[in-house]
Amino acid sequence: MQDVLEPQLSAGHPLVARARQLVPVLRGRITETEELRRLPDATVRDSEELFGLLLPEALGGAGAGPREFVDVLRVLAQGDPSAAWTLSFFIAHGWMLARWPEQTQRKVFATPGPHLVAVAANPPGRAVRVEGGFELSGRWAYCSGVLNANWVQLAAKIEGEDELRLFLLPRSAVEVPDTWDMAGMKGTGSNNVIVDGEFVAEDFSLELHDWLSRDNPAAGLYPEPLYSYDIRDLLVFLLPALLLGAAQAVVQDYRDRLDTRREAFGSRITGDTDAGQLRYARTVSQLRTAEATLDRAVRETIEVNAASRASMSDEMRANIKLDCLSVGRLAWDAIQTAVRGSGAAIYRTQDPTQHFLRDVEVILGHLTIDEDGMLAQAGQVLLGRATGEKATKNFT
């Protein structure tokens, strides 16, 4: 029998294998992670090798690309979507940190790692230019992983200017009120953060556009292709990879249950019934379609970036976004199909399926995978009705 959990894109990469080793560890800590409402310190230590997945080799990283990123996230989500969410952000945010100017990187990476960055952009804060830098203030929401982080990257508008700017601060410089009280994704610690008049030196700030684009400061520093990508060309895969991995875990648990659970009002094992066989076949079909769709989107993104230094067209970016939305929808459909055939026992507190179900429902509420908004924007682009220069700016 083919294992629905087996990664297809980069199965031979050592960090994919390391992520696989962490799956039972993460699953065994689900209760602890939810009670802490952040990653346990042991999980951070156990995952330390993964934080360098996307860092360039010059900084001691693995220099990996989108394929490895997608597979590592997908595998981690099979253990615990909440933990995988935070770990995936630390992996991606390390890559984002290495896109800052060289002088900033020298100061940050001069200290021992891991360098774990929590990021918050909305609502943007406010900053005032002062001698040598900026005075930053604001309250930002959904700063995932901030309780485990040692750096925080925040977005703000400069007083009297229109463009957003990024600010990099030590974790100790921000206040973290206890605001994360959720039914799902409890372990991400996505609290608000508050800054009140904190001084940020000039070289720890950066124009958002300079950091987002293919011409970001790191493009001329490192040979790895990922450092000349638009930021959207990687981040668009984060949520679909997590959703697919979570769905694969739920379906695998359902597959195992088919060999032990008996049909209602009967004595047959559910896997011997037409209903059980049909339902399982449907989940496998949904997952295979989702995996193929994600694989195609990753492959096309790599090919487009390799073929030209020009930015990806809005039309291509809209199609990639549609693929990612489809992956999320198929993953959710597979989960629902499995859940409807599993009985009420999966809602016991200690059963991992109910935990995965709650986490996935919260992930699907994220603004970057909200189908109503994203489908409408993609339709505008593909029909030639998009207005403005930033029609696809939210396609992450």
mmCIF file of C-alpha atoms in Angstrom:
data_model
loop_
_atom_site.group_PDB
_atom_site.id
_atom_site.type_symbol
_atom_site.label_atom_id
_atom_site.label_comp_id
_atom_site.label_asym_id
_atom_site.label_seq_id
_atom_site.Cartn_x
_atom_site.Cartn_y
_atom_site.Cartn_z
ATOM 1 C CA MET A 1 0.000 0.000 0.000
ATOM 2 C CA GLN A 2 1.336 3.452 -0.871
ATOM 3 C CA ASP A 3 1.846 5.593 2.206
ATOM 4 C CA VAL A 4 -0.135 8.813 1.735
ATOM 5 C CA LEU A 5 2.378 10.549 3.996
ATOM 6 C CA GLU A 6 5.414 9.950 1.790
ATOM 7 C CA PRO A 7 6.793 13.251 0.371
ATOM 8 C CA GLN A 8 7.139 13.270 -3.400
ATOM 9 C CA LEU A 9 9.142 16.359 -4.313
ATOM 10 C CA SER A 10 12.401 16.054 -2.370
ATOM 11 C CA ALA A 11 12.160 12.854 -0.347
ATOM 12 C CA GLY A 12 15.935 12.327 -0.366
ATOM 13 C CA HIS A 13 16.877 15.637 1.273
ATOM 14 C CA PRO A 14 18.338 15.121 4.769
ATOM 15 C CA LEU A 15 16.202 17.849 6.330
ATOM 16 C CA VAL A 16 13.049 16.236 4.959
ATOM 17 C CA ALA A 17 14.212 13.062 6.692
ATOM 18 C CA ARG A 18 14.818 15.064 9.881
ATOM 19 C CA ALA A 19 11.301 16.491 9.689
ATOM 20 C CA ARG A 20 9.968 12.944 9.348
ATOM 21 C CA GLN A 21 11.772 11.981 12.574
ATOM 22 C CA LEU A 22 10.043 14.862 14.356
ATOM 23 C CA VAL A 23 6.502 13.811 13.400
ATOM 24 C CA PRO A 24 5.924 11.423 16.343
ATOM 25 C CA VAL A 25 7.716 13.856 18.657
ATOM 26 C CA LEU A 26 5.417 16.739 17.702
ATOM 27 C CA ARG A 27 2.355 14.540 17.942
ATOM 28 C CA GLY A 28 3.389 13.362 21.394
ATOM 29 C CA ARG A 29 3.605 16.988 22.556
ATOM 30 C CA ILE A 30 0.246 18.192 21.200
ATOM 31 C CA THR A 31 -1.320 18.481 24.658
ATOM 32 C CA GLU A 32 1.726 20.250 26.112
ATOM 33 C CA THR A 33 1.888 22.648 23.160
ATOM 34 C CA GLU A 34 -1.784 23.546 23.524
ATOM 35 C CA GLU A 35 -1.465 24.055 27.276
ATOM 36 C CA LEU A 36 1.584 26.297 26.886
ATOM 37 C CA ARG A 37 0.023 28.138 23.911
ATOM 38 C CA ARG A 38 3.488 28.279 22.354
ATOM 39 C CA LEU A 39 6.176 25.841 21.276
ATOM 40 C CA PRO A 40 7.733 23.873 24.129
ATOM 41 C CA ASP A 41 11.401 24.712 24.540
ATOM 42 C CA ALA A 42 12.214 21.073 23.753
ATOM 43 C CA THR A 43 10.496 21.400 20.363
ATOM 44 C CA VAL A 44 12.604 24.440 19.506
ATOM 45 C CA ARG A 45 15.769 22.539 20.444
ATOM 46 C CA ASP A 46 14.713 19.438 18.510
ATOM 47 C CA SER A 47 13.956 21.532 15.406
ATOM 48 C CA GLU A 48 17.092 23.662 15.433
ATOM 49 C CA GLU A 49 18.616 21.939 12.410
ATOM 50 C CA LEU A 50 15.552 22.832 10.316
ATOM 51 C CA PHE A 51 15.829 26.571 10.929
ATOM 52 C CA GLY A 52 18.730 26.750 8.479
ATOM 53 C CA LEU A 53 16.823 25.050 5.652
ATOM 54 C CA LEU A 54 16.607 28.179 3.486
ATOM 55 C CA LEU A 55 19.605 30.077 4.811
ATOM 56 C CA PRO A 56 22.475 30.374 2.316
ATOM 57 C CA GLU A 57 25.453 28.100 2.773
ATOM 58 C CA ALA A 58 27.579 31.181 3.488
ATOM 59 C CA LEU A 59 25.585 31.612 6.710
ATOM 60 C CA GLY A 60 25.800 27.942 7.620
ATOM 61 C CA GLY A 61 22.436 27.008 6.104
ATOM 62 C CA ALA A 62 21.354 24.284 3.708
ATOM 63 C CA GLY A 63 20.656 26.682 0.827
ATOM 64 C CA ALA A 64 17.489 24.781 -0.095
ATOM 65 C CA GLY A 65 14.645 25.941 -2.316
ATOM 66 C CA PRO A 66 10.870 25.797 -2.695
ATOM 67 C CA ARG A 67 10.680 22.016 -3.178
ATOM 68 C CA GLU A 68 12.431 21.270 0.100
ATOM 69 C CA PHE A 69 10.478 24.010 1.879
ATOM 70 C CA VAL A 70 7.155 22.538 0.776
ATOM 71 C CA ASP A 71 8.077 19.004 1.780
ATOM 72 C CA VAL A 72 9.515 19.907 5.180
ATOM 73 C CA LEU A 73 6.372 21.884 6.024
ATOM 74 C CA ARG A 74 4.080 19.168 4.753
ATOM 75 C CA VAL A 75 5.849 16.543 6.855
ATOM 76 C CA LEU A 76 5.918 18.692 10.007
ATOM 77 C CA ALA A 77 2.177 19.335 9.703
ATOM 78 C CA GLN A 78 1.593 15.592 9.916
ATOM 79 C CA GLY A 79 2.836 15.774 13.500
ATOM 80 C CA ASP A 80 1.037 18.883 14.729
ATOM 81 C CA PRO A 81 -0.290 21.734 12.558
ATOM 82 C CA SER A 82 0.158 24.288 15.368
ATOM 83 C CA ALA A 83 3.796 23.403 15.925
ATOM 84 C CA ALA A 84 4.398 23.149 12.173
ATOM 85 C CA TRP A 85 2.922 26.625 11.693
ATOM 86 C CA THR A 86 5.412 28.229 14.066
ATOM 87 C CA LEU A 87 8.350 26.152 12.858
ATOM 88 C CA SER A 88 7.529 26.982 9.238
ATOM 89 C CA PHE A 89 7.454 30.682 10.055
ATOM 90 C CA PHE A 90 10.853 30.466 11.734
ATOM 91 C CA ILE A 91 12.225 28.681 8.646
ATOM 92 C CA ALA A 92 10.742 31.241 6.234
ATOM 93 C CA HIS A 93 11.583 34.211 8.435
ATOM 94 C CA GLY A 94 15.237 33.117 8.519
ATOM 95 C CA TRP A 95 15.243 33.410 4.737
ATOM 96 C CA MET A 96 13.544 36.783 5.088
ATOM 97 C CA LEU A 97 16.180 37.921 7.585
ATOM 98 C CA ALA A 98 18.931 37.029 5.120
ATOM 99 C CA ARG A 99 17.310 39.392 2.595
ATOM 100 C CA TRP A 100 18.242 42.425 4.713
ATOM 101 C CA PRO A 101 21.276 44.573 3.771
ATOM 102 C CA GLU A 102 24.698 43.085 4.409
ATOM 103 C CA GLN A 103 25.582 45.443 7.266
ATOM 104 C CA THR A 104 22.428 44.466 9.151
ATOM 105 C CA GLN A 105 23.060 40.774 8.577
ATOM 106 C CA ARG A 106 26.634 41.068 9.871
ATOM 107 C CA LYS A 107 25.348 42.444 13.161
ATOM 108 C CA VAL A 108 22.543 39.903 13.543
ATOM 109 C CA PHE A 109 24.413 36.776 12.478
ATOM 110 C CA ALA A 110 27.509 37.722 14.499
ATOM 111 C CA THR A 111 25.726 36.362 17.565
ATOM 112 C CA PRO A 112 25.176 32.598 18.022
ATOM 113 C CA GLY A 113 21.975 31.173 16.520
ATOM 114 C CA PRO A 114 19.381 30.086 15.973
ATOM 115 C CA HIS A 115 18.033 33.469 14.925
ATOM 116 C CA LEU A 116 14.281 33.052 15.316
ATOM 117 C CA VAL A 117 12.267 35.936 13.892
ATOM 118 C CA ALA A 118 8.593 36.626 14.582
ATOM 119 C CA VAL A 119 6.937 38.916 12.032
ATOM 120 C CA ALA A 120 3.858 41.148 12.195
ATOM 121 C CA ALA A 121 2.692 43.628 9.576
ATOM 122 C CA ASN A 122 -0.951 44.454 10.233
ATOM 123 C CA PRO A 123 -2.117 46.863 11.327
ATOM 124 C CA PRO A 124 1.043 48.806 10.493
ATOM 125 C CA GLY A 125 2.608 50.865 13.240
ATOM 126 C CA ARG A 126 3.930 54.406 12.999
ATOM 127 C CA ALA A 127 7.452 55.745 13.038
ATOM 128 C CA VAL A 128 9.035 59.176 13.279
ATOM 129 C CA ARG A 129 12.436 59.992 11.803
ATOM 130 C CA VAL A 130 14.930 61.041 14.475
ATOM 131 C CA GLU A 131 18.693 61.435 14.495
ATOM 132 C CA GLY A 132 20.322 58.127 13.613
ATOM 133 C CA GLY A 133 17.114 56.234 12.965
ATOM 134 C CA PHE A 134 13.455 56.103 13.927
ATOM 135 C CA GLU A 135 11.165 56.182 16.915
ATOM 136 C CA LEU A 136 8.713 53.305 16.512
ATOM 137 C CA SER A 137 5.305 52.842 18.132
ATOM 138 C CA GLY A 138 2.273 50.650 17.523
ATOM 139 C CA ARG A 139 0.327 47.533 18.333
ATOM 140 C CA TRP A 140 0.533 44.626 15.888
ATOM 141 C CA ALA A 141 -1.689 41.537 15.804
ATOM 142 C CA TYR A 142 -0.997 37.832 15.150
ATOM 143 C CA CYS A 143 2.748 37.783 15.813
ATOM 144 C CA SER A 144 3.127 33.997 15.586
ATOM 145 C CA GLY A 145 6.003 32.484 17.538
ATOM 146 C CA VAL A 146 6.901 35.683 19.379
ATOM 147 C CA LEU A 147 7.185 33.862 22.725
ATOM 148 C CA ASN A 148 9.911 31.637 21.257
ATOM 149 C CA ALA A 149 11.585 34.275 19.084
ATOM 150 C CA ASN A 150 14.686 36.375 19.745
ATOM 151 C CA TRP A 151 13.988 38.922 16.974
ATOM 152 C CA VAL A 152 10.830 40.689 15.833
ATOM 153 C CA GLN A 153 10.254 42.259 12.409
ATOM 154 C CA LEU A 154 7.468 44.846 12.256
ATOM 155 C CA ALA A 155 5.981 47.045 9.524
ATOM 156 C CA ALA A 156 5.173 50.707 9.991
ATOM 157 C CA LYS A 157 4.491 53.896 8.089
ATOM 158 C CA ILE A 158 6.833 56.822 8.478
ATOM 159 C CA GLU A 159 5.100 59.988 9.602
ATOM 160 C CA GLY A 160 4.400 62.094 6.505
ATOM 161 C CA GLU A 161 5.286 59.295 4.059
ATOM 162 C CA ASP A 162 3.176 56.707 2.242
ATOM 163 C CA GLU A 163 5.405 53.666 1.830
ATOM 164 C CA LEU A 164 5.670 50.957 4.466
ATOM 165 C CA ARG A 165 9.012 50.333 6.104
ATOM 166 C CA LEU A 166 10.304 47.312 8.007
ATOM 167 C CA PHE A 167 11.920 47.439 11.432
ATOM 168 C CA LEU A 168 13.994 44.738 13.094
ATOM 169 C CA LEU A 169 14.084 44.716 16.885
ATOM 170 C CA PRO A 170 15.312 42.355 19.590
ATOM 171 C CA ARG A 171 12.448 40.416 21.156
ATOM 172 C CA SER A 172 13.269 42.105 24.471
ATOM 173 C CA ALA A 173 12.293 45.497 22.964
ATOM 174 C CA VAL A 174 8.611 44.591 22.516
ATOM 175 C CA GLU A 175 5.816 44.009 25.005
ATOM 176 C CA VAL A 176 3.763 40.829 24.473
ATOM 177 C CA PRO A 177 0.308 40.974 26.093
ATOM 178 C CA ASP A 178 -1.496 37.665 26.559
ATOM 179 C CA THR A 179 -4.043 37.902 23.730
ATOM 180 C CA TRP A 180 -3.901 34.430 22.125
ATOM 181 C CA ASP A 181 -6.959 32.559 23.414
ATOM 182 C CA MET A 182 -8.167 30.362 20.563
ATOM 183 C CA ALA A 183 -9.995 27.074 20.005
ATOM 184 C CA GLY A 184 -7.555 26.080 17.236
ATOM 185 C CA MET A 185 -3.889 26.774 16.514
ATOM 186 C CA LYS A 186 -3.439 27.267 20.256
ATOM 187 C CA GLY A 187 0.229 26.378 20.216
ATOM 188 C CA THR A 188 1.332 29.119 17.817
ATOM 189 C CA GLY A 189 1.468 31.814 20.491
ATOM 190 C CA SER A 190 0.222 34.373 17.974
ATOM 191 C CA ASN A 191 -0.096 37.175 20.504
ATOM 192 C CA ASN A 192 -0.208 40.889 19.861
ATOM 193 C CA VAL A 193 2.993 42.907 20.296
ATOM 194 C CA ILE A 194 3.307 46.489 21.507
ATOM 195 C CA VAL A 195 6.106 49.006 20.989
ATOM 196 C CA ASP A 196 5.981 52.442 22.615
ATOM 197 C CA GLY A 197 8.515 54.927 21.307
ATOM 198 C CA GLU A 198 11.366 52.453 20.809
ATOM 199 C CA PHE A 199 14.443 53.768 19.007
ATOM 200 C CA VAL A 200 15.440 51.724 15.955
ATOM 201 C CA ALA A 201 18.761 52.486 14.273
ATOM 202 C CA GLU A 202 18.744 53.362 10.575
ATOM 203 C CA ASP A 203 20.404 50.117 9.483
ATOM 204 C CA PHE A 204 17.753 48.078 11.283
ATOM 205 C CA SER A 205 15.072 49.530 9.032
ATOM 206 C CA LEU A 206 14.397 48.893 5.356
ATOM 207 C CA GLU A 207 11.969 49.996 2.665
ATOM 208 C CA LEU A 208 9.397 47.254 2.241
ATOM 209 C CA HIS A 209 9.627 47.266 -1.553
ATOM 210 C CA ASP A 210 13.423 46.831 -1.449
ATOM 211 C CA TRP A 211 12.985 43.746 0.712
ATOM 212 C CA LEU A 212 10.047 42.171 -1.173
ATOM 213 C CA SER A 213 11.348 42.357 -4.719
ATOM 214 C CA ARG A 214 13.683 40.205 -6.773
ATOM 215 C CA ASP A 215 16.231 43.017 -6.432
ATOM 216 C CA ASN A 216 16.370 42.683 -2.640
ATOM 217 C CA PRO A 217 19.791 43.256 -0.995
ATOM 218 C CA ALA A 218 20.555 39.518 -0.751
ATOM 219 C CA ALA A 219 20.188 38.953 -4.512
ATOM 220 C CA GLY A 220 23.742 40.153 -5.025
ATOM 221 C CA LEU A 221 25.154 38.483 -1.921
ATOM 222 C CA TYR A 222 24.254 34.807 -2.263
ATOM 223 C CA PRO A 223 24.309 32.392 -5.213
ATOM 224 C CA GLU A 224 21.252 30.389 -4.140
ATOM 225 C CA PRO A 225 18.399 31.081 -6.623
ATOM 226 C CA LEU A 226 15.847 31.622 -3.846
ATOM 227 C CA TYR A 227 17.508 34.906 -2.898
ATOM 228 C CA SER A 228 16.546 36.456 -6.219
ATOM 229 C CA TYR A 229 12.880 35.455 -5.836
ATOM 230 C CA ASP A 230 10.037 37.816 -5.098
ATOM 231 C CA ILE A 231 8.963 37.177 -1.503
ATOM 232 C CA ARG A 232 5.548 35.985 -2.730
ATOM 233 C CA ASP A 233 7.115 33.218 -4.818
ATOM 234 C CA LEU A 234 7.889 31.235 -1.680
ATOM 235 C CA LEU A 235 5.366 32.382 0.917
ATOM 236 C CA VAL A 236 2.425 31.478 -1.337
ATOM 237 C CA PHE A 237 3.220 27.799 -0.647
ATOM 238 C CA LEU A 238 3.346 27.985 3.146
ATOM 239 C CA LEU A 239 -0.331 27.503 3.975
ATOM 240 C CA PRO A 240 -1.100 24.964 1.206
ATOM 241 C CA ALA A 241 1.838 22.808 2.318
ATOM 242 C CA LEU A 242 0.642 22.857 5.934
ATOM 243 C CA LEU A 243 -2.948 22.089 4.941
ATOM 244 C CA LEU A 244 -1.913 19.211 2.709
ATOM 245 C CA GLY A 245 0.287 17.706 5.410
ATOM 246 C CA ALA A 246 -2.456 17.965 8.019
ATOM 247 C CA ALA A 247 -4.957 16.335 5.658
ATOM 248 C CA GLN A 248 -2.532 13.503 4.901
ATOM 249 C CA ALA A 249 -2.181 12.795 8.622
ATOM 250 C CA VAL A 250 -5.943 12.770 9.176
ATOM 251 C CA VAL A 251 -6.460 10.431 6.220
ATOM 252 C CA GLN A 252 -3.679 8.113 7.406
ATOM 253 C CA ASP A 253 -5.331 7.910 10.849
ATOM 254 C CA TYR A 254 -8.644 7.227 9.121
ATOM 255 C CA ARG A 255 -7.000 4.495 7.043
ATOM 256 C CA ASP A 256 -5.722 2.842 10.219
ATOM 257 C CA ARG A 257 -9.182 3.129 11.806
ATOM 258 C CA LEU A 258 -10.771 1.292 8.880
ATOM 259 C CA ASP A 259 -8.970 -1.882 10.004
ATOM 260 C CA THR A 260 -10.360 -1.778 13.550
ATOM 261 C CA ARG A 261 -13.666 0.108 13.650
ATOM 262 C CA ARG A 262 -16.862 -1.890 13.049
ATOM 263 C CA GLU A 263 -19.814 -0.700 11.016
ATOM 264 C CA ALA A 264 -22.856 0.712 12.817
ATOM 265 C CA PHE A 265 -25.424 -1.938 13.778
ATOM 266 C CA GLY A 266 -23.242 -4.675 12.317
ATOM 267 C CA SER A 267 -20.170 -6.787 12.899
ATOM 268 C CA ARG A 268 -18.089 -6.114 9.789
ATOM 269 C CA ILE A 269 -14.857 -4.156 9.917
ATOM 270 C CA THR A 270 -15.502 -0.779 8.250
ATOM 271 C CA GLY A 271 -12.730 -1.390 5.741
ATOM 272 C CA ASP A 272 -14.685 -4.400 4.450
ATOM 273 C CA THR A 273 -17.777 -2.334 3.658
ATOM 274 C CA ASP A 274 -18.611 -0.578 0.417
ATOM 275 C CA ALA A 275 -19.034 2.710 2.311
ATOM 276 C CA GLY A 276 -15.615 2.470 3.939
ATOM 277 C CA GLN A 277 -13.884 1.534 0.703
ATOM 278 C CA LEU A 278 -15.633 4.276 -1.257
ATOM 279 C CA ARG A 279 -14.891 6.924 1.340
ATOM 280 C CA TYR A 280 -11.227 6.011 1.616
ATOM 281 C CA ALA A 281 -10.807 5.945 -2.166
ATOM 282 C CA ARG A 282 -12.304 9.421 -2.312
ATOM 283 C CA THR A 283 -9.834 10.792 0.248
ATOM 284 C CA VAL A 284 -6.900 9.248 -1.627
ATOM 285 C CA SER A 285 -8.121 10.819 -4.876
ATOM 286 C CA GLN A 286 -8.491 14.206 -3.213
ATOM 287 C CA LEU A 287 -4.999 14.061 -1.731
ATOM 288 C CA ARG A 288 -3.373 12.867 -4.949
ATOM 289 C CA THR A 289 -5.007 15.723 -6.850
ATOM 290 C CA ALA A 290 -3.921 18.220 -4.210
ATOM 291 C CA GLU A 291 -0.372 16.935 -4.254
ATOM 292 C CA ALA A 292 -0.141 17.031 -8.041
ATOM 293 C CA THR A 293 -1.550 20.562 -8.084
ATOM 294 C CA LEU A 294 0.949 21.781 -5.512
ATOM 295 C CA ASP A 295 3.806 20.019 -7.303
ATOM 296 C CA ARG A 296 2.890 21.755 -10.570
ATOM 297 C CA ALA A 297 2.688 25.173 -8.920
ATOM 298 C CA VAL A 298 6.105 24.729 -7.304
ATOM 299 C CA ARG A 299 7.645 23.485 -10.551
ATOM 300 C CA GLU A 300 6.219 26.381 -12.588
ATOM 301 C CA THR A 301 7.440 28.911 -10.032
ATOM 302 C CA ILE A 302 10.967 27.514 -10.199
ATOM 303 C CA GLU A 303 10.904 27.455 -14.000
ATOM 304 C CA VAL A 304 9.618 31.025 -14.323
ATOM 305 C CA ASN A 305 12.261 32.370 -11.939
ATOM 306 C CA ALA A 306 15.025 30.450 -13.701
ATOM 307 C CA ALA A 307 13.977 31.576 -17.172
ATOM 308 C CA SER A 308 14.029 35.319 -16.619
ATOM 309 C CA ARG A 309 15.078 38.029 -14.199
ATOM 310 C CA ALA A 310 11.760 39.769 -14.811
ATOM 311 C CA SER A 311 9.083 39.583 -12.156
ATOM 312 C CA MET A 312 6.443 36.912 -12.572
ATOM 313 C CA SER A 313 3.464 38.176 -14.558
ATOM 314 C CA ASP A 314 0.230 38.941 -12.742
ATOM 315 C CA GLU A 315 -1.519 36.278 -14.816
ATOM 316 C CA MET A 316 0.963 33.576 -13.816
ATOM 317 C CA ARG A 317 0.851 34.692 -10.202
ATOM 318 C CA ALA A 318 -2.963 34.503 -10.248
ATOM 319 C CA ASN A 319 -2.817 30.963 -11.632
ATOM 320 C CA ILE A 320 -0.320 29.895 -8.959
ATOM 321 C CA LYS A 321 -2.595 31.384 -6.315
ATOM 322 C CA LEU A 322 -5.574 29.499 -7.744
ATOM 323 C CA ASP A 323 -3.589 26.262 -7.519
ATOM 324 C CA CYS A 324 -2.761 26.961 -3.887
ATOM 325 C CA LEU A 325 -6.402 27.698 -3.083
ATOM 326 C CA SER A 326 -7.359 24.410 -4.744
ATOM 327 C CA VAL A 327 -4.858 22.541 -2.578
ATOM 328 C CA GLY A 328 -6.450 23.995 0.547
ATOM 329 C CA ARG A 329 -9.955 23.145 -0.645
ATOM 330 C CA LEU A 330 -9.026 19.576 -1.557
ATOM 331 C CA ALA A 331 -7.237 19.086 1.756
ATOM 332 C CA TRP A 332 -10.308 20.268 3.650
ATOM 333 C CA ASP A 333 -12.575 18.048 1.551
ATOM 334 C CA ALA A 334 -10.396 15.029 2.326
ATOM 335 C CA ILE A 335 -10.477 15.811 6.040
ATOM 336 C CA GLN A 336 -14.251 16.144 6.030
ATOM 337 C CA THR A 337 -14.644 12.905 4.101
ATOM 338 C CA ALA A 338 -12.501 11.069 6.657
ATOM 339 C CA VAL A 339 -14.160 12.700 9.654
ATOM 340 C CA ARG A 340 -17.675 11.797 8.486
ATOM 341 C CA GLY A 341 -16.637 8.151 8.348
ATOM 342 C CA SER A 342 -14.855 8.046 11.697
ATOM 343 C CA GLY A 343 -17.604 8.182 14.330
ATOM 344 C CA ALA A 344 -17.850 10.308 17.454
ATOM 345 C CA ALA A 345 -14.780 8.794 19.120
ATOM 346 C CA ILE A 346 -12.457 11.167 17.241
ATOM 347 C CA TYR A 347 -13.824 14.049 19.330
ATOM 348 C CA ARG A 348 -12.337 12.665 22.519
ATOM 349 C CA THR A 349 -9.927 15.199 24.002
ATOM 350 C CA GLN A 350 -6.875 12.991 23.508
ATOM 351 C CA ASP A 351 -7.679 11.983 19.927
ATOM 352 C CA PRO A 352 -5.400 13.861 17.504
ATOM 353 C CA THR A 353 -8.078 14.092 14.797
ATOM 354 C CA GLN A 354 -10.128 16.663 16.704
ATOM 355 C CA HIS A 355 -6.960 18.698 17.254
ATOM 356 C CA PHE A 356 -6.101 18.607 13.534
ATOM 357 C CA LEU A 357 -9.682 19.531 12.679
ATOM 358 C CA ARG A 358 -9.631 22.616 14.904
ATOM 359 C CA ASP A 359 -6.236 23.730 13.661
ATOM 360 C CA VAL A 360 -7.147 23.370 9.989
ATOM 361 C CA GLU A 361 -10.369 25.335 10.423
ATOM 362 C CA VAL A 362 -8.389 28.231 11.882
ATOM 363 C CA ILE A 363 -5.759 28.066 9.114
ATOM 364 C CA LEU A 364 -8.526 28.255 6.513
ATOM 365 C CA GLY A 365 -9.625 31.545 8.073
ATOM 366 C CA HIS A 366 -6.296 33.186 7.228
ATOM 367 C CA LEU A 367 -6.731 36.174 4.935
ATOM 368 C CA THR A 368 -4.248 34.865 2.337
ATOM 369 C CA ILE A 369 -6.281 31.714 1.741
ATOM 370 C CA ASP A 370 -9.757 33.221 2.089
ATOM 371 C CA GLU A 371 -11.413 32.000 -1.093
ATOM 372 C CA ASP A 372 -13.971 34.783 -1.473
ATOM 373 C CA GLY A 373 -11.349 37.507 -1.464
ATOM 374 C CA MET A 374 -8.577 35.663 -3.285
ATOM 375 C CA LEU A 375 -10.783 34.188 -6.030
ATOM 376 C CA ALA A 376 -12.278 37.597 -6.737
ATOM 377 C CA GLN A 377 -8.821 39.170 -7.049
ATOM 378 C CA ALA A 378 -7.570 36.355 -9.268
ATOM 379 C CA GLY A 379 -10.654 36.659 -11.468
ATOM 380 C CA GLN A 380 -10.071 40.374 -11.898
ATOM 381 C CA VAL A 381 -6.510 39.736 -13.049
ATOM 382 C CA LEU A 382 -7.370 36.885 -15.414
ATOM 383 C CA LEU A 383 -10.273 38.811 -16.958
ATOM 384 C CA GLY A 384 -8.161 41.912 -17.482
ATOM 385 C CA ARG A 385 -10.233 43.933 -15.037
ATOM 386 C CA ALA A 386 -7.638 44.518 -12.341
ATOM 387 C CA THR A 387 -6.792 48.143 -11.669
ATOM 388 C CA GLY A 388 -3.657 49.584 -10.131
ATOM 389 C CA GLU A 389 -0.082 48.395 -10.041
ATOM 390 C CA LYS A 390 -0.483 46.036 -7.067
ATOM 391 C CA ALA A 391 -3.233 43.709 -8.240
ATOM 392 C CA THR A 392 -1.444 40.639 -6.876
ATOM 393 C CA LYS A 393 0.321 42.135 -3.847
ATOM 394 C CA ASN A 394 -1.691 39.959 -1.447
ATOM 395 C CA PHE A 395 -1.009 36.681 -3.263
ATOM 396 C CA THR A 396 1.170 35.192 -0.516
#
